[in-house]
Amino acid sequence: MKNIYLVGFMGTGKTSVGKLLSKKLDKEFIEMDDFIEKREGKKIVEIFTEAGESCFRKIEKEVLNEFSTKIDSIVSCGGGLICNDDNAKVLLENGIVFCLTASAETIYTRTKKVTHRPLLNVADPLKKIKELLNQRASYYNKAHYIVDTDNIPKEEIADKIIRILKNR
Ligand code: S3P
């Protein structure tokens, strides 16, 4: 089977749903940000502060191109990965793309206690979340399937994705 790519904004549950899917479907799970951190020997926050966001985006694109030659994996993608025309094309052509969504308020609640996301380390994270959601909407809407996660247990979200895959 093609790779299953989980895309969508930070805090929409891509990693936890991806891990569940990997167990339930017995497929390899790859967390793209973890992969980048191991490859670069640096945390994502360090890459952003030391080399800048554009350098991170370049690395992200290279890693996606490496993964696109693989098959049968479940890949949790960084929230900004699909927000680039070339990356969106690679994702959509090589994989089955699920975009997980949640409201700005839910995302804020889920992300406010952690500091590993450089884009949200700002004075008013909720405002930033709303701005980025607006800017990115047209990219997230390109996904093959959109799956809402607001107030839905991870287990149910994973089962819904499995049902979609079985009925394709
Ligand atoms: C980003 C999301 C992060 C990470 C980086 C940038 C984004 O991944 O790739 O901080 O641009 O939305 P998660 O969505 O896994 O938090």
CSV table of N, CA and C and ligand atoms in Angstrom, one decimal:
chain,number,residue,atom,x,y,z
A,1,MET,N,0.8,-1.2,0.0
A,1,MET,CA,0.0,0.0,0.0
A,1,MET,C,0.9,1.3,0.0
A,2,LYS,N,0.3,2.3,-0.6
A,2,LYS,CA,1.1,3.6,-0.6
A,2,LYS,C,1.3,4.1,0.9
A,3,ASN,N,2.2,5.0,1.1
A,3,ASN,CA,2.4,5.5,2.5
A,3,ASN,C,1.1,6.3,2.9
A,4,ILE,N,0.8,6.2,4.2
A,4,ILE,CA,-0.3,7.0,4.7
A,4,ILE,C,0.3,8.3,5.3
A,5,TYR,N,0.0,9.4,4.8
A,5,TYR,CA,0.6,10.7,5.4
A,5,TYR,C,-0.5,11.4,6.3
A,6,LEU,N,-0.1,11.6,7.5
A,6,LEU,CA,-1.0,12.4,8.4
A,6,LEU,C,-0.5,13.9,8.4
A,7,VAL,N,-1.3,14.8,7.9
A,7,VAL,CA,-0.9,16.2,7.8
A,7,VAL,C,-1.9,17.0,8.7
A,8,GLY,N,-1.6,18.3,8.8
A,8,GLY,CA,-2.5,19.1,9.6
A,8,GLY,C,-1.8,19.9,10.6
A,9,PHE,N,-2.5,20.9,11.2
A,9,PHE,CA,-1.8,21.8,12.1
A,9,PHE,C,-1.2,21.2,13.3
A,10,MET,N,-0.3,21.9,13.9
A,10,MET,CA,0.3,21.4,15.2
A,10,MET,C,-0.9,21.1,16.2
A,11,GLY,N,-0.7,20.1,17.0
A,11,GLY,CA,-1.7,19.8,18.0
A,11,GLY,C,-3.0,19.2,17.5
A,12,THR,N,-3.0,18.7,16.3
A,12,THR,CA,-4.2,18.0,15.9
A,12,THR,C,-4.2,16.5,16.1
A,13,GLY,N,-3.1,16.0,16.7
A,13,GLY,CA,-3.0,14.6,17.1
A,13,GLY,C,-2.4,13.7,16.1
A,14,LYS,N,-1.6,14.2,15.1
A,14,LYS,CA,-1.1,13.4,14.1
A,14,LYS,C,-0.2,12.3,14.7
A,15,THR,N,0.6,12.6,15.7
A,15,THR,CA,1.6,11.6,16.2
A,15,THR,C,0.8,10.5,17.0
A,16,SER,N,-0.1,10.9,17.9
A,16,SER,CA,-0.7,9.9,18.7
A,16,SER,C,-1.7,9.0,17.8
A,17,VAL,N,-2.4,9.7,16.8
A,17,VAL,CA,-3.2,8.9,16.0
A,17,VAL,C,-2.3,8.0,15.1
A,18,GLY,N,-1.2,8.5,14.6
A,18,GLY,CA,-0.3,7.7,13.8
A,18,GLY,C,0.2,6.5,14.5
A,19,LYS,N,0.6,6.6,15.8
A,19,LYS,CA,1.1,5.5,16.6
A,19,LYS,C,0.0,4.4,16.7
A,20,LEU,N,-1.3,4.9,16.9
A,20,LEU,CA,-2.4,3.9,17.0
A,20,LEU,C,-2.6,3.2,15.7
A,21,LEU,N,-2.6,4.0,14.6
A,21,LEU,CA,-2.7,3.3,13.3
A,21,LEU,C,-1.7,2.3,13.0
A,22,SER,N,-0.4,2.7,13.4
A,22,SER,CA,0.7,1.8,13.2
A,22,SER,C,0.5,0.4,13.9
A,23,LYS,N,-0.1,0.5,15.1
A,23,LYS,CA,-0.3,-0.7,15.9
A,23,LYS,C,-1.5,-1.5,15.3
A,24,LYS,N,-2.5,-0.8,15.0
A,24,LYS,CA,-3.7,-1.5,14.5
A,24,LYS,C,-3.5,-2.1,13.1
A,25,LEU,N,-2.7,-1.4,12.3
A,25,LEU,CA,-2.5,-1.9,10.9
A,25,LEU,C,-1.2,-2.6,10.7
A,26,ASP,N,-0.4,-2.7,11.8
A,26,ASP,CA,0.9,-3.4,11.8
A,26,ASP,C,1.8,-2.8,10.7
A,27,LYS,N,1.9,-1.5,10.7
A,27,LYS,CA,2.8,-0.9,9.7
A,27,LYS,C,3.8,0.0,10.4
A,28,GLU,N,4.9,0.3,9.8
A,28,GLU,CA,6.0,1.1,10.4
A,28,GLU,C,5.5,2.5,10.6
A,29,PHE,N,5.9,3.1,11.7
A,29,PHE,CA,5.5,4.5,12.0
A,29,PHE,C,6.7,5.4,11.9
A,30,ILE,N,6.6,6.5,11.2
A,30,ILE,CA,7.7,7.5,11.2
A,30,ILE,C,7.1,8.9,11.6
A,31,GLU,N,7.8,9.5,12.6
A,31,GLU,CA,7.5,10.8,13.0
A,31,GLU,C,8.5,11.7,12.3
A,32,MET,N,8.1,12.5,11.4
A,32,MET,CA,9.0,13.2,10.5
A,32,MET,C,9.9,14.2,11.3
A,33,ASP,N,9.4,14.9,12.3
A,33,ASP,CA,10.2,15.8,13.1
A,33,ASP,C,11.3,15.1,13.9
A,34,ASP,N,10.9,13.9,14.5
A,34,ASP,CA,11.9,13.1,15.2
A,34,ASP,C,13.0,12.6,14.2
A,35,PHE,N,12.6,12.2,13.0
A,35,PHE,CA,13.6,11.8,12.0
A,35,PHE,C,14.5,12.9,11.7
A,36,ILE,N,14.0,14.1,11.5
A,36,ILE,CA,14.8,15.3,11.2
A,36,ILE,C,15.8,15.6,12.4
A,37,GLU,N,15.3,15.5,13.6
A,37,GLU,CA,16.1,15.8,14.8
A,37,GLU,C,17.3,14.8,14.9
A,38,LYS,N,17.0,13.5,14.6
A,38,LYS,CA,18.0,12.5,14.6
A,38,LYS,C,19.0,12.8,13.5
A,39,ARG,N,18.5,13.0,12.3
A,39,ARG,CA,19.4,13.3,11.2
A,39,ARG,C,20.3,14.5,11.4
A,40,GLU,N,19.8,15.5,11.9
A,40,GLU,CA,20.5,16.8,12.1
A,40,GLU,C,21.3,16.8,13.4
A,41,GLY,N,20.9,15.9,14.3
A,41,GLY,CA,21.6,16.0,15.7
A,41,GLY,C,21.2,17.2,16.4
A,42,LYS,N,20.0,17.8,16.1
A,42,LYS,CA,19.6,19.0,16.8
A,42,LYS,C,18.1,19.0,17.0
A,43,LYS,N,17.6,19.7,18.0
A,43,LYS,CA,16.1,19.8,18.2
A,43,LYS,C,15.6,20.8,17.1
A,44,ILE,N,14.3,20.6,16.8
A,44,ILE,CA,13.7,21.5,15.8
A,44,ILE,C,13.8,23.0,16.2
A,45,VAL,N,13.6,23.2,17.5
A,45,VAL,CA,13.7,24.6,18.0
A,45,VAL,C,15.1,25.2,17.7
A,46,GLU,N,16.2,24.3,17.9
A,46,GLU,CA,17.5,24.8,17.7
A,46,GLU,C,17.7,25.1,16.2
A,47,ILE,N,17.2,24.2,15.3
A,47,ILE,CA,17.3,24.4,13.9
A,47,ILE,C,16.7,25.8,13.5
A,48,PHE,N,15.5,26.1,14.1
A,48,PHE,CA,14.8,27.3,13.8
A,48,PHE,C,15.7,28.5,14.3
A,49,THR,N,16.2,28.4,15.5
A,49,THR,CA,16.9,29.6,16.1
A,49,THR,C,18.3,29.7,15.5
A,50,GLU,N,19.0,28.6,15.2
A,50,GLU,CA,20.3,28.7,14.7
A,50,GLU,C,20.4,29.0,13.2
A,51,ALA,N,19.6,28.3,12.5
A,51,ALA,CA,19.7,28.3,11.0
A,51,ALA,C,18.5,29.0,10.3
A,52,GLY,N,17.4,29.2,11.1
A,52,GLY,CA,16.2,29.8,10.5
A,52,GLY,C,15.2,28.9,9.9
A,53,GLU,N,13.9,29.4,9.8
A,53,GLU,CA,12.8,28.6,9.3
A,53,GLU,C,13.1,28.1,7.9
A,54,SER,N,13.7,28.9,7.1
A,54,SER,CA,13.9,28.5,5.7
A,54,SER,C,14.8,27.3,5.6
A,55,CYS,N,15.8,27.2,6.5
A,55,CYS,CA,16.7,26.1,6.5
A,55,CYS,C,15.9,24.8,6.9
A,56,PHE,N,15.0,25.0,7.9
A,56,PHE,CA,14.2,23.8,8.4
A,56,PHE,C,13.3,23.4,7.2
A,57,ARG,N,12.7,24.3,6.5
A,57,ARG,CA,11.8,23.9,5.4
A,57,ARG,C,12.6,23.2,4.3
A,58,LYS,N,13.9,23.5,4.1
A,58,LYS,CA,14.7,22.9,3.1
A,58,LYS,C,15.0,21.4,3.5
A,59,ILE,N,15.3,21.2,4.8
A,59,ILE,CA,15.6,19.9,5.3
A,59,ILE,C,14.3,19.0,5.2
A,60,GLU,N,13.2,19.7,5.6
A,60,GLU,CA,11.9,19.0,5.6
A,60,GLU,C,11.6,18.5,4.2
A,61,LYS,N,11.8,19.3,3.2
A,61,LYS,CA,11.6,18.9,1.8
A,61,LYS,C,12.4,17.8,1.4
A,62,GLU,N,13.7,17.8,1.8
A,62,GLU,CA,14.6,16.7,1.4
A,62,GLU,C,14.2,15.4,2.0
A,63,VAL,N,13.8,15.5,3.3
A,63,VAL,CA,13.3,14.2,4.0
A,63,VAL,C,12.1,13.7,3.4
A,64,LEU,N,11.1,14.6,3.0
A,64,LEU,CA,9.9,14.1,2.3
A,64,LEU,C,10.3,13.3,1.0
A,65,ASN,N,11.2,13.9,0.3
A,65,ASN,CA,11.6,13.3,-1.0
A,65,ASN,C,12.2,11.9,-0.7
A,66,GLU,N,12.9,11.8,0.4
A,66,GLU,CA,13.5,10.4,0.7
A,66,GLU,C,12.4,9.5,1.0
A,67,PHE,N,11.4,9.9,1.8
A,67,PHE,CA,10.3,9.0,2.3
A,67,PHE,C,9.4,8.6,1.1
A,68,SER,N,9.3,9.5,0.1
A,68,SER,CA,8.3,9.2,-0.9
A,68,SER,C,8.7,8.0,-1.8
A,69,THR,N,10.0,7.5,-1.6
A,69,THR,CA,10.4,6.3,-2.3
A,69,THR,C,10.0,5.1,-1.5
A,70,LYS,N,9.6,5.2,-0.3
A,70,LYS,CA,9.2,4.1,0.6
A,70,LYS,C,7.7,3.8,0.3
A,71,ILE,N,7.3,2.6,0.8
A,71,ILE,CA,5.9,2.3,0.7
A,71,ILE,C,5.5,1.7,2.1
A,72,ASP,N,4.1,1.7,2.3
A,72,ASP,CA,3.6,1.0,3.4
A,72,ASP,C,3.9,1.5,4.8
A,73,SER,N,4.3,2.8,4.9
A,73,SER,CA,4.5,3.3,6.2
A,73,SER,C,3.5,4.4,6.5
A,74,ILE,N,3.4,4.6,7.8
A,74,ILE,CA,2.5,5.7,8.3
A,74,ILE,C,3.4,6.8,8.7
A,75,VAL,N,3.3,8.0,8.1
A,75,VAL,CA,4.2,9.1,8.4
A,75,VAL,C,3.4,10.3,9.0
A,76,SER,N,3.8,10.7,10.2
A,76,SER,CA,3.2,11.9,10.8
A,76,SER,C,4.1,13.1,10.3
A,77,CYS,N,3.5,14.0,9.6
A,77,CYS,CA,4.2,15.1,9.0
A,77,CYS,C,4.1,16.4,9.9
A,78,GLY,N,5.2,17.2,9.8
A,78,GLY,CA,5.2,18.5,10.5
A,78,GLY,C,4.1,19.3,10.0
A,79,GLY,N,3.5,20.2,10.8
A,79,GLY,CA,2.3,21.0,10.4
A,79,GLY,C,2.4,21.9,9.2
A,80,GLY,N,3.7,22.2,8.9
A,80,GLY,CA,3.9,23.1,7.7
A,80,GLY,C,4.3,22.4,6.5
A,81,LEU,N,4.4,21.1,6.6
A,81,LEU,CA,5.0,20.4,5.4
A,81,LEU,C,4.2,20.5,4.1
A,82,ILE,N,2.9,20.3,4.3
A,82,ILE,CA,2.0,20.4,3.0
A,82,ILE,C,1.8,21.8,2.5
A,83,CYS,N,2.3,22.8,3.2
A,83,CYS,CA,2.0,24.2,2.9
A,83,CYS,C,3.1,24.7,1.9
A,84,ASN,N,3.3,23.9,0.9
A,84,ASN,CA,4.3,24.3,-0.1
A,84,ASN,C,3.9,23.5,-1.4
A,85,ASP,N,3.8,24.1,-2.5
A,85,ASP,CA,3.2,23.4,-3.7
A,85,ASP,C,4.0,22.1,-4.1
A,86,ASP,N,5.3,22.2,-4.0
A,86,ASP,CA,6.1,21.0,-4.4
A,86,ASP,C,5.8,19.8,-3.4
A,87,ASN,N,5.8,20.2,-2.1
A,87,ASN,CA,5.6,19.1,-1.1
A,87,ASN,C,4.2,18.6,-1.2
A,88,ALA,N,3.2,19.4,-1.5
A,88,ALA,CA,1.8,19.0,-1.6
A,88,ALA,C,1.7,18.0,-2.7
A,89,LYS,N,2.4,18.3,-3.8
A,89,LYS,CA,2.3,17.4,-5.0
A,89,LYS,C,2.9,16.0,-4.7
A,90,VAL,N,4.1,16.0,-4.0
A,90,VAL,CA,4.7,14.7,-3.6
A,90,VAL,C,3.8,13.9,-2.7
A,91,LEU,N,3.3,14.6,-1.7
A,91,LEU,CA,2.4,13.9,-0.7
A,91,LEU,C,1.2,13.3,-1.4
A,92,LEU,N,0.5,14.1,-2.3
A,92,LEU,CA,-0.7,13.6,-2.9
A,92,LEU,C,-0.5,12.6,-3.9
A,93,GLU,N,0.7,12.6,-4.6
A,93,GLU,CA,0.9,11.7,-5.7
A,93,GLU,C,1.4,10.3,-5.1
A,94,ASN,N,2.2,10.4,-4.0
A,94,ASN,CA,2.8,9.2,-3.5
A,94,ASN,C,2.1,8.6,-2.4
A,95,GLY,N,1.2,9.2,-1.8
A,95,GLY,CA,0.6,8.7,-0.6
A,95,GLY,C,-0.9,8.9,-0.5
A,96,ILE,N,-1.5,8.4,0.6
A,96,ILE,CA,-2.9,8.7,0.9
A,96,ILE,C,-2.8,9.7,2.0
A,97,VAL,N,-3.4,10.9,1.8
A,97,VAL,CA,-3.2,12.0,2.7
A,97,VAL,C,-4.4,12.3,3.5
A,98,PHE,N,-4.2,12.2,4.8
A,98,PHE,CA,-5.3,12.5,5.8
A,98,PHE,C,-4.9,13.8,6.5
A,99,CYS,N,-5.8,14.8,6.4
A,99,CYS,CA,-5.5,16.0,7.2
A,99,CYS,C,-6.4,16.0,8.5
A,100,LEU,N,-5.7,16.0,9.6
A,100,LEU,CA,-6.5,16.1,10.9
A,100,LEU,C,-6.7,17.6,11.2
A,101,THR,N,-7.9,17.9,11.7
A,101,THR,CA,-8.3,19.3,11.9
A,101,THR,C,-8.8,19.4,13.4
A,102,ALA,N,-8.7,20.7,13.9
A,102,ALA,CA,-9.3,21.0,15.2
A,102,ALA,C,-9.5,22.5,15.2
A,103,SER,N,-10.3,23.0,16.1
A,103,SER,CA,-10.5,24.4,16.1
A,103,SER,C,-9.3,25.1,16.7
A,104,ALA,N,-9.2,26.4,16.5
A,104,ALA,CA,-8.0,27.2,17.0
A,104,ALA,C,-8.0,27.0,18.6
A,105,GLU,N,-9.1,27.1,19.2
A,105,GLU,CA,-9.2,27.0,20.7
A,105,GLU,C,-8.7,25.6,21.2
A,106,THR,N,-9.1,24.6,20.5
A,106,THR,CA,-8.7,23.2,20.9
A,106,THR,C,-7.2,23.1,20.7
A,107,ILE,N,-6.7,23.6,19.6
A,107,ILE,CA,-5.2,23.6,19.3
A,107,ILE,C,-4.5,24.3,20.4
A,108,TYR,N,-5.0,25.5,20.7
A,108,TYR,CA,-4.4,26.3,21.8
A,108,TYR,C,-4.3,25.5,23.1
A,109,THR,N,-5.4,24.9,23.5
A,109,THR,CA,-5.4,24.1,24.7
A,109,THR,C,-4.4,23.0,24.7
A,110,ARG,N,-4.4,22.3,23.5
A,110,ARG,CA,-3.5,21.1,23.4
A,110,ARG,C,-2.0,21.5,23.4
A,111,THR,N,-1.7,22.7,22.9
A,111,THR,CA,-0.3,23.0,22.7
A,111,THR,C,0.3,24.0,23.7
A,112,LYS,N,-0.5,24.6,24.6
A,112,LYS,CA,0.0,25.7,25.4
A,112,LYS,C,1.0,25.2,26.5
A,113,LYS,N,1.0,24.0,26.8
A,113,LYS,CA,1.9,23.5,27.9
A,113,LYS,C,3.3,23.2,27.4
A,114,VAL,N,3.5,23.1,26.1
A,114,VAL,CA,4.8,22.6,25.6
A,114,VAL,C,5.5,23.8,24.9
A,115,THR,N,6.8,23.6,24.8
A,115,THR,CA,7.7,24.7,24.3
A,115,THR,C,8.5,24.3,23.1
A,116,HIS,N,8.2,23.0,22.6
A,116,HIS,CA,9.1,22.5,21.5
A,116,HIS,C,8.6,23.0,20.1
A,117,ARG,N,7.6,23.8,20.1
A,117,ARG,CA,7.2,24.3,18.7
A,117,ARG,C,7.5,25.8,18.6
A,118,PRO,N,8.6,26.0,17.8
A,118,PRO,CA,9.1,27.4,17.7
A,118,PRO,C,8.0,28.4,17.2
A,119,LEU,N,7.2,28.0,16.3
A,119,LEU,CA,6.2,29.0,15.8
A,119,LEU,C,5.2,29.4,16.8
A,120,LEU,N,5.0,28.6,17.9
A,120,LEU,CA,4.0,29.0,18.9
A,120,LEU,C,4.7,29.6,20.2
A,121,ASN,N,6.0,29.7,20.2
A,121,ASN,CA,6.7,30.4,21.3
A,121,ASN,C,6.6,31.9,21.1
A,122,VAL,N,5.4,32.4,21.2
A,122,VAL,CA,5.2,33.9,20.9
A,122,VAL,C,4.3,34.4,22.0
A,123,ALA,N,4.2,35.7,22.1
A,123,ALA,CA,3.4,36.4,23.2
A,123,ALA,C,1.9,35.9,23.2
A,124,ASP,N,1.4,35.9,22.0
A,124,ASP,CA,-0.1,35.5,21.9
A,124,ASP,C,-0.3,34.3,20.9
A,125,PRO,N,0.0,33.1,21.5
A,125,PRO,CA,-0.1,31.9,20.6
A,125,PRO,C,-1.5,31.7,19.9
A,126,LEU,N,-2.5,32.0,20.6
A,126,LEU,CA,-3.9,31.8,20.0
A,126,LEU,C,-4.0,32.6,18.8
A,127,LYS,N,-3.6,33.9,18.8
A,127,LYS,CA,-3.6,34.8,17.7
A,127,LYS,C,-2.8,34.2,16.5
A,128,LYS,N,-1.6,33.7,16.9
A,128,LYS,CA,-0.7,33.1,15.9
A,128,LYS,C,-1.4,31.9,15.2
A,129,ILE,N,-2.0,31.0,16.1
A,129,ILE,CA,-2.7,29.8,15.6
A,129,ILE,C,-3.7,30.2,14.6
A,130,LYS,N,-4.5,31.2,14.9
A,130,LYS,CA,-5.6,31.7,14.0
A,130,LYS,C,-5.0,32.2,12.7
A,131,GLU,N,-4.0,33.0,12.8
A,131,GLU,CA,-3.4,33.5,11.6
A,131,GLU,C,-2.8,32.4,10.7
A,132,LEU,N,-2.1,31.5,11.3
A,132,LEU,CA,-1.5,30.4,10.5
A,132,LEU,C,-2.6,29.5,9.9
A,133,LEU,N,-3.7,29.2,10.7
A,133,LEU,CA,-4.8,28.4,10.1
A,133,LEU,C,-5.4,29.0,8.9
A,134,ASN,N,-5.5,30.3,9.0
A,134,ASN,CA,-6.1,31.1,7.8
A,134,ASN,C,-5.1,31.0,6.6
A,135,GLN,N,-3.9,31.3,6.9
A,135,GLN,CA,-2.9,31.2,5.8
A,135,GLN,C,-2.8,29.8,5.1
A,136,ARG,N,-3.0,28.8,5.9
A,136,ARG,CA,-2.7,27.4,5.5
A,136,ARG,C,-3.9,26.7,5.0
A,137,ALA,N,-5.1,27.3,5.2
A,137,ALA,CA,-6.3,26.5,4.9
A,137,ALA,C,-6.4,25.9,3.5
A,138,SER,N,-5.9,26.6,2.5
A,138,SER,CA,-6.1,26.1,1.1
A,138,SER,C,-5.2,24.9,0.9
A,139,TYR,N,-4.0,24.8,1.7
A,139,TYR,CA,-3.2,23.7,1.6
A,139,TYR,C,-3.7,22.5,2.3
A,140,TYR,N,-4.2,22.7,3.5
A,140,TYR,CA,-4.8,21.6,4.3
A,140,TYR,C,-6.0,21.0,3.5
A,141,ASN,N,-6.7,21.8,2.8
A,141,ASN,CA,-7.9,21.3,2.1
A,141,ASN,C,-7.6,20.5,0.9
A,142,LYS,N,-6.3,20.4,0.5
A,142,LYS,CA,-5.9,19.6,-0.6
A,142,LYS,C,-5.9,18.1,-0.2
A,143,ALA,N,-5.8,17.8,1.1
A,143,ALA,CA,-5.7,16.4,1.5
A,143,ALA,C,-6.8,15.5,0.9
A,144,HIS,N,-6.5,14.3,0.7
A,144,HIS,CA,-7.5,13.3,0.1
A,144,HIS,C,-8.7,13.2,1.1
A,145,TYR,N,-8.4,13.2,2.4
A,145,TYR,CA,-9.5,13.1,3.4
A,145,TYR,C,-9.2,14.1,4.5
A,146,ILE,N,-10.3,14.7,5.0
A,146,ILE,CA,-10.2,15.7,6.1
A,146,ILE,C,-10.9,15.0,7.3
A,147,VAL,N,-10.2,14.9,8.4
A,147,VAL,CA,-10.8,14.2,9.6
A,147,VAL,C,-10.8,15.1,10.8
A,148,ASP,N,-11.9,15.5,11.3
A,148,ASP,CA,-12.0,16.4,12.5
A,148,ASP,C,-11.6,15.6,13.7
A,149,THR,N,-10.9,16.3,14.6
A,149,THR,CA,-10.5,15.6,15.9
A,149,THR,C,-11.0,16.3,17.1
A,150,ASP,N,-11.8,17.4,17.0
A,150,ASP,CA,-12.4,18.1,18.1
A,150,ASP,C,-13.2,17.2,19.0
A,151,ASN,N,-12.9,17.0,20.2
A,151,ASN,CA,-13.7,16.2,21.2
A,151,ASN,C,-13.9,14.8,20.7
A,152,ILE,N,-13.0,14.3,20.0
A,152,ILE,CA,-13.1,12.9,19.5
A,152,ILE,C,-11.9,12.1,20.0
A,153,PRO,N,-12.1,11.0,20.8
A,153,PRO,CA,-11.0,10.2,21.3
A,153,PRO,C,-10.1,9.7,20.1
A,154,LYS,N,-8.8,9.6,20.4
A,154,LYS,CA,-7.8,9.2,19.4
A,154,LYS,C,-8.2,7.8,18.8
A,155,GLU,N,-8.7,6.9,19.6
A,155,GLU,CA,-9.0,5.6,19.2
A,155,GLU,C,-10.1,5.6,18.1
A,156,GLU,N,-11.1,6.5,18.3
A,156,GLU,CA,-12.2,6.7,17.3
A,156,GLU,C,-11.7,7.3,16.0
A,157,ILE,N,-10.7,8.2,16.1
A,157,ILE,CA,-10.2,8.9,14.9
A,157,ILE,C,-9.4,7.8,14.1
A,158,ALA,N,-8.6,7.0,14.8
A,158,ALA,CA,-7.8,5.9,14.1
A,158,ALA,C,-8.8,4.9,13.4
A,159,ASP,N,-9.9,4.6,14.1
A,159,ASP,CA,-10.8,3.6,13.5
A,159,ASP,C,-11.5,4.2,12.3
A,160,LYS,N,-11.8,5.5,12.4
A,160,LYS,CA,-12.4,6.2,11.2
A,160,LYS,C,-11.5,6.1,10.0
A,161,ILE,N,-10.2,6.4,10.3
A,161,ILE,CA,-9.3,6.4,9.2
A,161,ILE,C,-9.2,4.9,8.6
A,162,ILE,N,-9.2,3.9,9.5
A,162,ILE,CA,-9.1,2.6,9.0
A,162,ILE,C,-10.3,2.2,8.1
A,163,ARG,N,-11.5,2.7,8.6
A,163,ARG,CA,-12.7,2.4,7.8
A,163,ARG,C,-12.6,3.1,6.4
A,164,ILE,N,-12.1,4.3,6.4
A,164,ILE,CA,-11.9,5.0,5.1
A,164,ILE,C,-11.0,4.2,4.2
A,165,LEU,N,-9.9,3.7,4.7
A,165,LEU,CA,-8.9,3.0,3.9
A,165,LEU,C,-9.5,1.7,3.4
A,166,LYS,N,-10.3,1.0,4.2
A,166,LYS,CA,-10.9,-0.3,3.8
A,166,LYS,C,-12.0,0.0,2.7
A,167,ASN,N,-12.6,1.1,2.7
A,167,ASN,CA,-13.7,1.4,1.7
A,167,ASN,C,-13.3,2.1,0.5
A,168,ARG,N,-12.0,2.3,0.4
A,168,ARG,CA,-11.5,3.0,-0.8
A,168,ARG,C,-11.6,2.2,-2.1
B,1,S3P,C1,5.5,23.2,12.3
B,1,S3P,C2,5.0,22.1,13.0
B,1,S3P,C3,5.9,21.2,13.8
B,1,S3P,C4,7.3,21.3,13.4
B,1,S3P,C5,7.8,22.7,13.3
B,1,S3P,C6,7.0,23.5,12.3
B,1,S3P,C7,4.6,24.0,11.5
B,1,S3P,O1,5.4,19.9,13.7
B,1,S3P,O2,7.5,20.7,12.1
B,1,S3P,O3,7.8,23.2,14.6
B,1,S3P,O4,5.1,24.8,10.7
B,1,S3P,O5,3.4,23.9,11.7
B,1,S3P,P1,4.1,19.3,14.5
B,1,S3P,O6,2.9,19.7,13.6
B,1,S3P,O7,4.3,17.8,14.5
B,1,S3P,O8,4.0,19.9,15.8
